[in-house]
Short mmCIF file of C-alpha atoms in Angstrom, two decimals:
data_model
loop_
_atom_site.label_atom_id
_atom_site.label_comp_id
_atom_site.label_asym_id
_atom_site.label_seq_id
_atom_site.Cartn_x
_atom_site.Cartn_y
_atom_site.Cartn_z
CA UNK A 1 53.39 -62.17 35.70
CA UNK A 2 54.61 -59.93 32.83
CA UNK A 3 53.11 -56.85 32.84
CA UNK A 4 52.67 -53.50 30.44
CA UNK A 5 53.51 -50.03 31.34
CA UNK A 6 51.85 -46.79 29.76
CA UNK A 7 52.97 -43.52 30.14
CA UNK A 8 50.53 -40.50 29.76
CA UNK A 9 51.55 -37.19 28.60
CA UNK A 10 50.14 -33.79 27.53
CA UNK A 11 47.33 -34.46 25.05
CA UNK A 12 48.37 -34.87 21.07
CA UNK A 13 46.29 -35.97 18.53
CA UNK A 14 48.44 -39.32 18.43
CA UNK A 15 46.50 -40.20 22.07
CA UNK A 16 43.00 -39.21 22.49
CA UNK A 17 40.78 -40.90 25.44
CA UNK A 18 37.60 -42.27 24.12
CA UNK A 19 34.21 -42.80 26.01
CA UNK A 20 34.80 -45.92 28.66
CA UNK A 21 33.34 -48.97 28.94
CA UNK A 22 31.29 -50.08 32.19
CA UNK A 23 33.55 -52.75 33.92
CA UNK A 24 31.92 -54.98 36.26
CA UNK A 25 31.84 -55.16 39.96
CA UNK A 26 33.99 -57.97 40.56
CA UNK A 27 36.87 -56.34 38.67
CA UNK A 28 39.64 -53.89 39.90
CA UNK A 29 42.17 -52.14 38.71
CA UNK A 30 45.72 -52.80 38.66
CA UNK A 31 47.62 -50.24 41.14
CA UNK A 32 49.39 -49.47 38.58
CA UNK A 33 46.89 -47.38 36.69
CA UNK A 34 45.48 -45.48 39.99
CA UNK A 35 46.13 -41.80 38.22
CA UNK A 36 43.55 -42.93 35.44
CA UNK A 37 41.65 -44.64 38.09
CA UNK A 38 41.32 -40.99 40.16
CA UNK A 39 40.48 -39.20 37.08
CA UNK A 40 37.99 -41.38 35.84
CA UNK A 41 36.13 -41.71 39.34
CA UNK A 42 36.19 -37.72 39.67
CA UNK A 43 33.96 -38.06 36.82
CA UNK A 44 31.76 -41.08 38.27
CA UNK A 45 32.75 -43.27 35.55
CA UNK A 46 33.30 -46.86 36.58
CA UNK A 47 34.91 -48.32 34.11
CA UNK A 48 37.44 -51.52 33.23
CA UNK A 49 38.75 -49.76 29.93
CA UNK A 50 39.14 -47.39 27.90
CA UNK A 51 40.44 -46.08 24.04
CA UNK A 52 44.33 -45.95 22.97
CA UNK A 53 44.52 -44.88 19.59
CA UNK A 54 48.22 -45.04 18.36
CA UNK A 55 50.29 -42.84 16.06
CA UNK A 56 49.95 -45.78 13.67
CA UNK A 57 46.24 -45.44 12.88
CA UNK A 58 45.51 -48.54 14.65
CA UNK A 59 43.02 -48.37 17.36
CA UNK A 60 43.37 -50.92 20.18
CA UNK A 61 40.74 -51.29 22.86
CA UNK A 62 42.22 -51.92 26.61
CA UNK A 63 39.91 -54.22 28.63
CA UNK A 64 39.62 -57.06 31.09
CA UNK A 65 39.85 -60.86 29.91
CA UNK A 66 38.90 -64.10 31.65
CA UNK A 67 42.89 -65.38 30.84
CA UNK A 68 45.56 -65.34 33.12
CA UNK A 69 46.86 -61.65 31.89
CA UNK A 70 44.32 -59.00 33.32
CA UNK A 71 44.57 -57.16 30.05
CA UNK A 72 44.83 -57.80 26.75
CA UNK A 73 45.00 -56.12 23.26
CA UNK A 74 42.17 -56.39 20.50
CA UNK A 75 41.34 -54.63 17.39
CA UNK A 76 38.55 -52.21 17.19
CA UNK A 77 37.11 -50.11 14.81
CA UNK A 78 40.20 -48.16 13.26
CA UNK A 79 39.15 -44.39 13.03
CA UNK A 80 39.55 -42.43 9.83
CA UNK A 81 43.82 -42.56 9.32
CA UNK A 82 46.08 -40.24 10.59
CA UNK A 83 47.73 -39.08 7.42
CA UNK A 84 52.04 -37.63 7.67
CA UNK A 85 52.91 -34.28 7.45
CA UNK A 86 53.75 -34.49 3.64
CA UNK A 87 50.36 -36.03 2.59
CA UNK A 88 48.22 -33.35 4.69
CA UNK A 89 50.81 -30.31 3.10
CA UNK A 90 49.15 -32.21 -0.39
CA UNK A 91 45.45 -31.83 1.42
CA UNK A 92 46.28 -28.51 2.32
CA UNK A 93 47.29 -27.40 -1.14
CA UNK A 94 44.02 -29.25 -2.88
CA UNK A 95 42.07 -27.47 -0.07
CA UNK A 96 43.38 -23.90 -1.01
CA UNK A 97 42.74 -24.74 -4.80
CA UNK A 98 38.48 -25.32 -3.89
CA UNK A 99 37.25 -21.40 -2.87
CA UNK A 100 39.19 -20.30 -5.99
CA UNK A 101 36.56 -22.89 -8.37
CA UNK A 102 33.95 -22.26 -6.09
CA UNK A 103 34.92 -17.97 -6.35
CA UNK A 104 33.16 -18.36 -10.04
CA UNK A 105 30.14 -18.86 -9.36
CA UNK A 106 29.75 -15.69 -6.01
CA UNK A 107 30.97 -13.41 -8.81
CA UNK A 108 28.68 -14.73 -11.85
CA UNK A 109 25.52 -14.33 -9.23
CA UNK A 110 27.03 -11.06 -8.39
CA UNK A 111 26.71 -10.18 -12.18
CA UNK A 112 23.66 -11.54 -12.78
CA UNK A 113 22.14 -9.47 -9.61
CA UNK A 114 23.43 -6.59 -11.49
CA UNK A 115 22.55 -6.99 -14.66
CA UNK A 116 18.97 -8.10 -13.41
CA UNK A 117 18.77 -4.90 -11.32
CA UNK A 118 19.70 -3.00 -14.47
CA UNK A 119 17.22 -4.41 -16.48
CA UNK A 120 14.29 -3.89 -13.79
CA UNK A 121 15.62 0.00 -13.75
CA UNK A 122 14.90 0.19 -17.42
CA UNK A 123 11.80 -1.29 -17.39
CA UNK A 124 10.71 0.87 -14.46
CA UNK A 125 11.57 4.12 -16.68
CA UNK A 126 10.27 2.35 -19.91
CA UNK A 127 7.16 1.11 -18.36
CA UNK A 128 6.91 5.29 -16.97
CA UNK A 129 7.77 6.76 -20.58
CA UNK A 130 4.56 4.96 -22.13
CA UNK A 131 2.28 5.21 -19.33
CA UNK A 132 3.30 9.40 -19.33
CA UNK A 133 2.75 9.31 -22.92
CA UNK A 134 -0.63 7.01 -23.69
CA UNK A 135 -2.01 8.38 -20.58
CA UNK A 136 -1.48 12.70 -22.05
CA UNK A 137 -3.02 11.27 -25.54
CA UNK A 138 -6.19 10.05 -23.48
CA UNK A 139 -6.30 12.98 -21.34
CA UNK A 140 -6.18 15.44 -24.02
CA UNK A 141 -9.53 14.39 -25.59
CA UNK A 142 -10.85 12.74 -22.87
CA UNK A 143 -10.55 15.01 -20.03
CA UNK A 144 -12.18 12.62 -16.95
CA UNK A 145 -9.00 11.91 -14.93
CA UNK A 146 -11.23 10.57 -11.79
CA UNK A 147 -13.10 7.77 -14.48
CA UNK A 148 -9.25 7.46 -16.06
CA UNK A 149 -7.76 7.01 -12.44
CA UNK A 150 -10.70 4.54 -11.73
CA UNK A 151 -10.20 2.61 -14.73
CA UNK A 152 -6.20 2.33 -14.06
CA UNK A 153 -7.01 1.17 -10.44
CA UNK A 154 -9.55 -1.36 -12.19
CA UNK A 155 -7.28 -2.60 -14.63
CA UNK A 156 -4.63 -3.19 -11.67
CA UNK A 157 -7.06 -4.78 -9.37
CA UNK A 158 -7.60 -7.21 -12.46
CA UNK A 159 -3.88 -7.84 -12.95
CA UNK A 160 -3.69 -7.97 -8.76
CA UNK A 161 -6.33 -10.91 -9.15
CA UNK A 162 -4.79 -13.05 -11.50
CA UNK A 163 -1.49 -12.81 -9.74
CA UNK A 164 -3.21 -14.43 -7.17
CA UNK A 165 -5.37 -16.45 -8.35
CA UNK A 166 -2.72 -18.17 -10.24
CA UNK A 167 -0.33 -18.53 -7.68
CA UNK A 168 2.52 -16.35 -9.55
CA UNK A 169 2.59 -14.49 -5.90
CA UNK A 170 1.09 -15.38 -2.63
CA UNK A 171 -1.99 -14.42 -1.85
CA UNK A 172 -1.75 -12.36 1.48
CA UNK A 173 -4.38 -13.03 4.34
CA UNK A 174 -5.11 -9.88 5.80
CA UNK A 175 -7.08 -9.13 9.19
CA UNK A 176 -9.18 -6.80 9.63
CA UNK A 177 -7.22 -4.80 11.55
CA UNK A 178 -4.35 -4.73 9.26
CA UNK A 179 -6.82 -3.55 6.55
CA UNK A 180 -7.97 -0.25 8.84
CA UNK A 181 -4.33 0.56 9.25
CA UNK A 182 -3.93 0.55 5.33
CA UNK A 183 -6.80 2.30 4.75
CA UNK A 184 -5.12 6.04 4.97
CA UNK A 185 -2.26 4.48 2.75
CA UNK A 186 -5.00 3.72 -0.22
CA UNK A 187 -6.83 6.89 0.58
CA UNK A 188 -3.68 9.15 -0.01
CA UNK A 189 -2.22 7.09 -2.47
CA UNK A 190 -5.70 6.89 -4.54
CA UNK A 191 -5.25 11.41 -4.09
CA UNK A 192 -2.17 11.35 -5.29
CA UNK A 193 -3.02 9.78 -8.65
CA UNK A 194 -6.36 11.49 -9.15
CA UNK A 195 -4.16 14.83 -8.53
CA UNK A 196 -1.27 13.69 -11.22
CA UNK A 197 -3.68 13.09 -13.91
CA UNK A 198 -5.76 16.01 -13.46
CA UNK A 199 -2.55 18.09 -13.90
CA UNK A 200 -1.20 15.93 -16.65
CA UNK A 201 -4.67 16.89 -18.67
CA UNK A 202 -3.64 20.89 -17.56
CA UNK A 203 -0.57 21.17 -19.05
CA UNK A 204 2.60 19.51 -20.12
CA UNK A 205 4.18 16.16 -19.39
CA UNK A 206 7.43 17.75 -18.68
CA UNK A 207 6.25 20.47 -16.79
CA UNK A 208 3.92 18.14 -14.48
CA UNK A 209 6.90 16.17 -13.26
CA UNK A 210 9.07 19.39 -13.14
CA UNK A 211 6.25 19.94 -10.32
CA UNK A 212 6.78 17.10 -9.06
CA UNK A 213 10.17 17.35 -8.26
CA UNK A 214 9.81 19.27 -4.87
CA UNK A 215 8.36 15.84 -3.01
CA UNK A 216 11.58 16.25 -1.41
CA UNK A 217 10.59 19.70 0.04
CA UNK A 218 6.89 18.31 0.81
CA UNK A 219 8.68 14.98 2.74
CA UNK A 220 11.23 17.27 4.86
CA UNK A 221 8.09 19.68 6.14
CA UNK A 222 5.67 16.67 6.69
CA UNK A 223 8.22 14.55 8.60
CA UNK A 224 9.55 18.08 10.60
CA UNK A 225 5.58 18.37 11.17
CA UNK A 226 4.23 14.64 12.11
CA UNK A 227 7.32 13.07 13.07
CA UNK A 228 9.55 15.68 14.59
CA UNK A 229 12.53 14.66 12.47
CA UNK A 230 13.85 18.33 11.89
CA UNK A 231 16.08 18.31 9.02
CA UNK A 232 19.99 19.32 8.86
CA UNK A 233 21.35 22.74 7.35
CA UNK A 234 22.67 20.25 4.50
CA UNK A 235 18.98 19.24 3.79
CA UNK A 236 17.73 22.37 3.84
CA UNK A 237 20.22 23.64 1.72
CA UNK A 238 19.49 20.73 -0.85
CA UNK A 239 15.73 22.31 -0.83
CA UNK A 240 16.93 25.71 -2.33
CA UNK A 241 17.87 24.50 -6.04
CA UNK A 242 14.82 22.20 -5.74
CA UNK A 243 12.06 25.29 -5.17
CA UNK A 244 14.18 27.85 -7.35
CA UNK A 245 14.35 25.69 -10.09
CA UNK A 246 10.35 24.58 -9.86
CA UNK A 247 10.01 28.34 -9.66
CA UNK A 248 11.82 29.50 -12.37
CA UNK A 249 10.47 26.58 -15.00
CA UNK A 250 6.78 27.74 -13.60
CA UNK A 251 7.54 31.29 -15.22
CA UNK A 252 9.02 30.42 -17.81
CA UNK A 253 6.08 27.72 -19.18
CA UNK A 254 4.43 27.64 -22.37
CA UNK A 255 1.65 25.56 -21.20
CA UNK A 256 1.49 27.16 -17.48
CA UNK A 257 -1.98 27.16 -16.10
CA UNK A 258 -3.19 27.52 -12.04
CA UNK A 259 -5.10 24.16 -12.17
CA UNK A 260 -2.29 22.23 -13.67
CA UNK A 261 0.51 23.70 -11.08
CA UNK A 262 -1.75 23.35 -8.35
CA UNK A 263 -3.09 19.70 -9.06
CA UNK A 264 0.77 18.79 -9.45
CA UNK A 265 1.27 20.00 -5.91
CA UNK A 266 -1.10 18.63 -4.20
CA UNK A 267 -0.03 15.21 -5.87
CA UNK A 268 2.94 15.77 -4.41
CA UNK A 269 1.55 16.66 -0.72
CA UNK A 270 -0.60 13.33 -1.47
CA UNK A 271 2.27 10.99 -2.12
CA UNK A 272 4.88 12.49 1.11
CA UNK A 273 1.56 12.33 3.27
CA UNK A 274 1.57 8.31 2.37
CA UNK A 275 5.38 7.89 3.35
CA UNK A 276 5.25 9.93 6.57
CA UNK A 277 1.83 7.89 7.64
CA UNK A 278 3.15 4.60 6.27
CA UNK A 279 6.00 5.22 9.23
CA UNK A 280 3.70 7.14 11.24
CA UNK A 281 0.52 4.20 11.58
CA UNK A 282 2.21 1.03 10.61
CA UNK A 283 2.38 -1.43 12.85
CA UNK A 284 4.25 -4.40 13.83
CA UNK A 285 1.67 -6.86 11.91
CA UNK A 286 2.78 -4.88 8.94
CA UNK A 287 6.08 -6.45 8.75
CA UNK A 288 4.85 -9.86 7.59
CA UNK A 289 3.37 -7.99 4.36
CA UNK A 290 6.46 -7.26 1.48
CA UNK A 291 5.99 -4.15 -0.58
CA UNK A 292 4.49 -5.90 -3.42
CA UNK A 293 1.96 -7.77 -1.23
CA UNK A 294 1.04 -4.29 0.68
CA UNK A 295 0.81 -2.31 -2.51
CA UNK A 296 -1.34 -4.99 -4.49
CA UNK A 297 -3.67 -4.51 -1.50
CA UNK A 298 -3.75 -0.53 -2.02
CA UNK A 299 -4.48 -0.85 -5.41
CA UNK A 300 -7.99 -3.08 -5.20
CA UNK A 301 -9.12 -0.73 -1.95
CA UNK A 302 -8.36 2.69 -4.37
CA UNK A 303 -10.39 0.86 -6.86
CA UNK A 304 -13.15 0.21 -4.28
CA UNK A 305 -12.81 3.61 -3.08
CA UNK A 306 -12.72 5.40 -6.43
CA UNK A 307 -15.22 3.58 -8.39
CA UNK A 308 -18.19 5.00 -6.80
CA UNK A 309 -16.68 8.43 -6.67
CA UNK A 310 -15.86 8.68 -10.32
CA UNK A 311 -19.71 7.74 -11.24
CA UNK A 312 -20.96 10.42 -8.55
CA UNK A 313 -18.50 12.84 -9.96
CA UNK A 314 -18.21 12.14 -13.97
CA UNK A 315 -20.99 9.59 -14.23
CA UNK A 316 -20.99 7.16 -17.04
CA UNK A 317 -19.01 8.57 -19.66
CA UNK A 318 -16.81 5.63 -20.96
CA UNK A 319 -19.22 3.86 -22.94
CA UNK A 320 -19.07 3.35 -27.04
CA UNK A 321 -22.06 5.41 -27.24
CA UNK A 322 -21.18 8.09 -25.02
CA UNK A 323 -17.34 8.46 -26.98
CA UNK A 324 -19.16 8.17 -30.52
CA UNK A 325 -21.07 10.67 -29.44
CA UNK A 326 -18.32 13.07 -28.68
CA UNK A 327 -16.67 12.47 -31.85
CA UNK A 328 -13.68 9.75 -30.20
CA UNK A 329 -12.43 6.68 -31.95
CA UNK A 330 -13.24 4.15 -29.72
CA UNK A 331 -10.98 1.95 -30.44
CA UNK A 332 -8.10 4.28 -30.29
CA UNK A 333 -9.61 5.41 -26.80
CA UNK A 334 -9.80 1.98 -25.10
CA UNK A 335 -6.51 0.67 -26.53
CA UNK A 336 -4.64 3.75 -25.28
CA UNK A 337 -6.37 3.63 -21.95
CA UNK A 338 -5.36 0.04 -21.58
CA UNK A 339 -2.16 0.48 -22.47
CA UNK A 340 -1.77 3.30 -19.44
CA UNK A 341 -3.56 1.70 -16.98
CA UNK A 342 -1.28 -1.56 -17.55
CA UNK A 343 2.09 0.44 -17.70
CA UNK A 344 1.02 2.37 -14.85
CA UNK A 345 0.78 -0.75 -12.68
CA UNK A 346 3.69 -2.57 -14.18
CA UNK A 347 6.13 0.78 -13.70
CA UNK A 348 4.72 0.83 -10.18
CA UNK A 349 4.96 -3.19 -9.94
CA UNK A 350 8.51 -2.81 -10.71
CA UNK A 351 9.41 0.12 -8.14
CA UNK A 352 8.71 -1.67 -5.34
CA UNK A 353 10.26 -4.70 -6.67
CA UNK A 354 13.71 -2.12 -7.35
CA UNK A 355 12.81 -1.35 -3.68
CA UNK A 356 13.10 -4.62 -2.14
CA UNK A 357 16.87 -4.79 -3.59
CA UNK A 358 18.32 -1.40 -2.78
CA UNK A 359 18.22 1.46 -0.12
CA UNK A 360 15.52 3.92 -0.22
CA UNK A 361 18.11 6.49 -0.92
CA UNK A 362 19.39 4.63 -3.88
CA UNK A 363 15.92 3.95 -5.09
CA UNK A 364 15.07 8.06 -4.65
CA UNK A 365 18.64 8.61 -6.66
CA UNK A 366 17.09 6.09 -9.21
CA UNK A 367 13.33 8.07 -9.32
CA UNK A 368 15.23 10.91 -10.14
CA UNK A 369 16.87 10.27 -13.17
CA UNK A 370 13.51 8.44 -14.13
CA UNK A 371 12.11 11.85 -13.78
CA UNK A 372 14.81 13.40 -16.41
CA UNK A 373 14.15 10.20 -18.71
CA UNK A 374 9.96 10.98 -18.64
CA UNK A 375 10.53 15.14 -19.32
CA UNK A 376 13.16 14.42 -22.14
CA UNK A 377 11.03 11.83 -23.68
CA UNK A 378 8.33 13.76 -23.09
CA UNK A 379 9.69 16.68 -24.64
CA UNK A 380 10.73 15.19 -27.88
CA UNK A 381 7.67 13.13 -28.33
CA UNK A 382 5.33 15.84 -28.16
CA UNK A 383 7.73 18.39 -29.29
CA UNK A 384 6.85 20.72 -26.71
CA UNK A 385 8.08 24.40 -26.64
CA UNK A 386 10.88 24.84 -24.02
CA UNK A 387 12.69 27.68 -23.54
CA UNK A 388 16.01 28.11 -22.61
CA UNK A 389 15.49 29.90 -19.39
CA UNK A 390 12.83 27.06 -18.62
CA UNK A 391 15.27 24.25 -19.43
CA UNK A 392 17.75 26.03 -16.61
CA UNK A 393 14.76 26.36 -14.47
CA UNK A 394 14.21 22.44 -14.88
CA UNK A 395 17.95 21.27 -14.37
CA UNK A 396 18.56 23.21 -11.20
CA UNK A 397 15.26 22.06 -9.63
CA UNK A 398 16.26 18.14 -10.70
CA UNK A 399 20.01 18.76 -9.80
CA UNK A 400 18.72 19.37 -6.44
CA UNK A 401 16.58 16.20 -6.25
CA UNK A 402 19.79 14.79 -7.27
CA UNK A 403 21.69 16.89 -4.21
CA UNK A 404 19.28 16.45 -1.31
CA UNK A 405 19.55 12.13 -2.67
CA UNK A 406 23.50 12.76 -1.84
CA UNK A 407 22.57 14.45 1.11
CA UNK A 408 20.39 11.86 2.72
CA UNK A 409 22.81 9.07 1.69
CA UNK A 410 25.64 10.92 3.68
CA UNK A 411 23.29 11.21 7.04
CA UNK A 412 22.32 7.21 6.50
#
């Protein structure tokens, strides 16, 4: 009986073993094959069979027959077809050819992150220039800033709403648990903004945000005080300029007043006192709540929290009648108010959307030259007296914003 004789060497992709078949129990291999026999009963595979495929791209299926020859030969499924060494160099040199086509489009999304980044930096500062200036033209003849703070937070919750209610965001669902740990955030956050418009309607745009350049200082002592992250010497040195520079415009202003300077600092102790808590008291069910989504929320609990405040404190003074009466163009009033109260959520809107895309140090590099933007704007808009001493005063203290930014990025 003629017989066939295999020979099985190291493994190549020419000769791969393939899944056996089950051979029945009346069936027995030739002792020719016992090596494949031992290996495939070390497995527990019984089987009568199994897989050859060939160099050629043929597949052949080994198995036993009813004929006089205990094996035989038949086609089976042919894999996909081994291709020569020439035709895969050919695959190889398409292959290399795809990431280079495909390169385009990483680098034009790359571009059009940055470009869309730049544009949502200059609406942030264009959105703060307008706000700065229709909310000083309100201010100056209508001085109420709790009813003006009120009616921004009412004009936001409105905006808040509609966002919402028209699906252009999610609409958060918030526990009531998550809503007592926000509390202190809308609390401090709704101080802050009282505190910034009553200085704004003391004195100068330029010189309130020359103020409010030493939140660094205020963030370093709160978090050394409530969080027991002492700062480096580099910190502290970034600090000097910063307070020297506040100082030194503070002498040197036209428009300097002890209600205006002292409302601008305690907007700024307001608005660290909300970053140190937010670390300080938020929790883990936090985390499910974007920026966006968590300041939405602030914005209608200030509203609920101011609204009654501003009656008890200014009482109804936004009427037609009660503006007539005082000699205001209502139209001029309302229009102007509108206009602040929607730039001051949309500039605010947009921050935390910058937020979401860069590094908080990168964001507070960004707030800074925002700041320079507002007080030059400001400055040539209302064509405010500056002196030269109080111009120095005003660079150093917003050079060191810009320093203690550089610092924090280098301990990060």
């Amino acid at each position: 009986m003629q017989s066939a004789s295999f020979t099985l060497a190291s493994p190549s992709p020419s000769l791969s073993l393939l899944k056996p078949r089950r051979q029945p129990s009346s069936f027995s291999f030739n002792p020719r094959f016992d090596p494949i026999r031992a290996s495939s009963s070390s497995s527990n595979l019984n089987s009568d069979s199994f897989n050859v495929n060939l160099s050629t791209g043929r597949s052949w299926s080994l198995s036993s027959s009813s004929s006089s020859s205990p094996f035989k030969l038949r086609p089976w499924n042919a894999p996909p077809p081994c291709y020569s060494e020439a035709e895969t160099n050919r695959f190889e040199v398409k292959a290399t050819s795809v990431p280079e086509a495909a390169g385009e489009k990483p680098q034009s999304s790359a571009l059009f992150k940055t470009l869309e980044l730049g544009a949502l930096f200059g609406l942030w500062y264009l959105f703060n220039i307008y706000f700065n200036i229709y909310n000083k033209q309100v201010l100056k003849v209508y001085p109420y800033p709790v009813t003006v703070t009120a009616i921004q937070f009412a004009v936001g919750t409105v905006v808040v709403s509609l966002m919402w209610g028209l699906n252009l965001y999610k609409k958060p669902n918030v526990s009531g648990s998550q809503l007592a740990v926000i509390l202190p955030l809308a609390v401090v956050h709704t101080l802050g903004n009282v505190f910034t418009n009553m200085s704004l309607g003391k004195v100068a745009v330029s010189f309130t945000h020359t103020i409010k350049a030493m939140e660094p200082f205020f963030s370093v002592v709160l978090s050394a005080m409530f969080l027991g992250e002492l700062p480096t010497f580099w910190v502290v040195a970034s600090l000097v300029p910063i307070v020297g520079g506040v100082a030194l415009a503070s002498v040197t202003e036209a428009s300097f007043n002890w209600a205006g300077f002292w409302s601008a600092m305690a907007s700024n102790l307001s608005n660290q006192s909300r970053n140190v808590l937010s670390k300080k008291v938020m929790v883990k069910s936090e985390e499910s709540l974007d920026n966006i989504t968590l300041f939405s929320i602030i914005t209608v609990m200030s509203f609920i929290l101011l609204a009654p405040v501003a009656l008890f404190m200014e009482g109804v003074k936004f009427t037609p009648t009660f503006l007539q009466s005082a000699g205001l163009n209502v139209n001029q009033i309302y229009t102007r108010s509108l206009l602040a109260a929607l730039c001051f959520h949309a500039y605010q809107q947009v921050s935390y959307m910058i937020l979401q895309r860069v590094s908080p140090v990168t964001h507070s590099v960004g707030n800074c030259v925002k700041r320079v933007v507002v007080i030059v704007s400001s400055v040539l808009f209302f064509k405010t007296p500056v002196s030269p001493i109080n111009t120095l005063g005003t660079g150093v203290a917003l050079s060191g914003v810009f320093l203690y930014s550089q610092v924090r990025l280098r301990l990060n």
